[in-house]
Amino acid sequence: MSETLFSKIINRDIPADIVYEDEQCLAFRDIAPQAPMHILLIPKKPIPKVADSEPTDQMLLGHLLLKAGEIATAEGYGDAFRLIVNNGEKAGQTVFHLHMHILGGRELTWPPG
Ligand code: AMP
């Protein structure tokens, strides 16, 4: 897989406002926030999109979900937040390194656009 913006953030080649990191994942604030809390949570493993993940990624994908909840709670939005994973261009994905948007701090309507 070719290097993406997010692998450059993992490698500290470009700066980001990092809010959480462990050996498997990294979380940083979105540069164009769509809510008072808008954090991107990414695996360090460069999986392009969620549909490209494999059975061996099961633990990693579960880890991301667990950490998303912990991060939202640590940010003070544990009672109401939304997780979004865009998969593919037509679904709005622009960076092809799997990432979860963690949004909170405003009313989030349904259905999403
Ligand atoms: P998506 O459209 O689901 O692929 O989401 C990509 C997200 O990355 C968008 O919400 C962008 O605002 C965000 N983004 C792009 N460049 C950066 C950056 N340098 N630092 C933080 N977030 C970024």
PDB file of C-alpha atoms and ligand atoms in Angstrom, residues 5-6 9 14 28-32 38 40 86 92-95 99 101, ligand 1:
ATOM      1  CA  LEU A   5      -1.473  11.223   4.853  1.00  0.00           C
ATOM      2  CA  PHE A   6      -2.263   9.128   7.914  1.00  0.00           C
ATOM      3  CA  ILE A   9       1.012  11.297  10.816  1.00  0.00           C
ATOM      4  CA  ILE A  14       3.458  15.718   9.427  1.00  0.00           C
ATOM      5  CA  PHE A  28      -5.873  12.748  16.621  1.00  0.00           C
ATOM      6  CA  ARG A  29      -8.198  15.690  16.082  1.00  0.00           C
ATOM      7  CA  ASP A  30      -9.672  16.122  12.608  1.00  0.00           C
ATOM      8  CA  ILE A  31      -8.238  19.159  10.845  1.00  0.00           C
ATOM      9  CA  ALA A  32     -11.742  20.198   9.680  1.00  0.00           C
ATOM     10  CA  HIS A  38     -14.146  15.262  16.000  1.00  0.00           C
ATOM     11  CA  LEU A  40      -9.974  10.279  13.948  1.00  0.00           C
ATOM     12  CA  ASN A  86     -16.540   5.720   5.442  1.00  0.00           C
ATOM     13  CA  GLY A  92     -17.151   9.753   1.293  1.00  0.00           C
ATOM     14  CA  GLN A  93     -13.784   8.180   2.051  1.00  0.00           C
ATOM     15  CA  THR A  94     -10.955  10.493   1.016  1.00  0.00           C
ATOM     16  CA  VAL A  95      -7.993   9.037   2.895  1.00  0.00           C
ATOM     17  CA  HIS A  99     -10.152   5.457  10.150  1.00  0.00           C
ATOM     18  CA  HIS A 101     -14.556   9.341  12.987  1.00  0.00           C
TER      19      HIS A 101
HETATM   20  P1  AMP B   1     -12.775  10.523   5.170  1.00  0.00           P
HETATM   21  O1  AMP B   1     -13.460  11.540   4.304  1.00  0.00           O
HETATM   22  O2  AMP B   1     -13.712   9.595   5.899  1.00  0.00           O
HETATM   23  O3  AMP B   1     -11.710   9.765   4.394  1.00  0.00           O
HETATM   24  O4  AMP B   1     -12.057  11.332   6.323  1.00  0.00           O
HETATM   25  C1  AMP B   1     -10.822  11.931   6.171  1.00  0.00           C
HETATM   26  C2  AMP B   1     -10.728  12.987   7.228  1.00  0.00           C
HETATM   27  O5  AMP B   1      -9.383  13.360   7.370  1.00  0.00           O
HETATM   28  C3  AMP B   1     -11.513  14.254   6.931  1.00  0.00           C
HETATM   29  O6  AMP B   1     -12.499  14.472   7.938  1.00  0.00           O
HETATM   30  C4  AMP B   1     -10.447  15.338   6.925  1.00  0.00           C
HETATM   31  O7  AMP B   1     -10.895  16.567   7.475  1.00  0.00           O
HETATM   32  C5  AMP B   1      -9.358  14.693   7.759  1.00  0.00           C
HETATM   33  N1  AMP B   1      -8.008  15.201   7.540  1.00  0.00           N
HETATM   34  C6  AMP B   1      -7.412  15.457   6.347  1.00  0.00           C
HETATM   35  N2  AMP B   1      -6.138  15.860   6.540  1.00  0.00           N
HETATM   36  C7  AMP B   1      -5.934  15.875   7.880  1.00  0.00           C
HETATM   37  C8  AMP B   1      -4.825  16.212   8.713  1.00  0.00           C
HETATM   38  N3  AMP B   1      -3.651  16.621   8.203  1.00  0.00           N
HETATM   39  N4  AMP B   1      -4.975  16.121  10.053  1.00  0.00           N
HETATM   40  C9  AMP B   1      -6.151  15.723  10.577  1.00  0.00           C
HETATM   41  N5  AMP B   1      -7.227  15.372   9.852  1.00  0.00           N
HETATM   42  C10 AMP B   1      -7.126  15.458   8.517  1.00  0.00           C
END
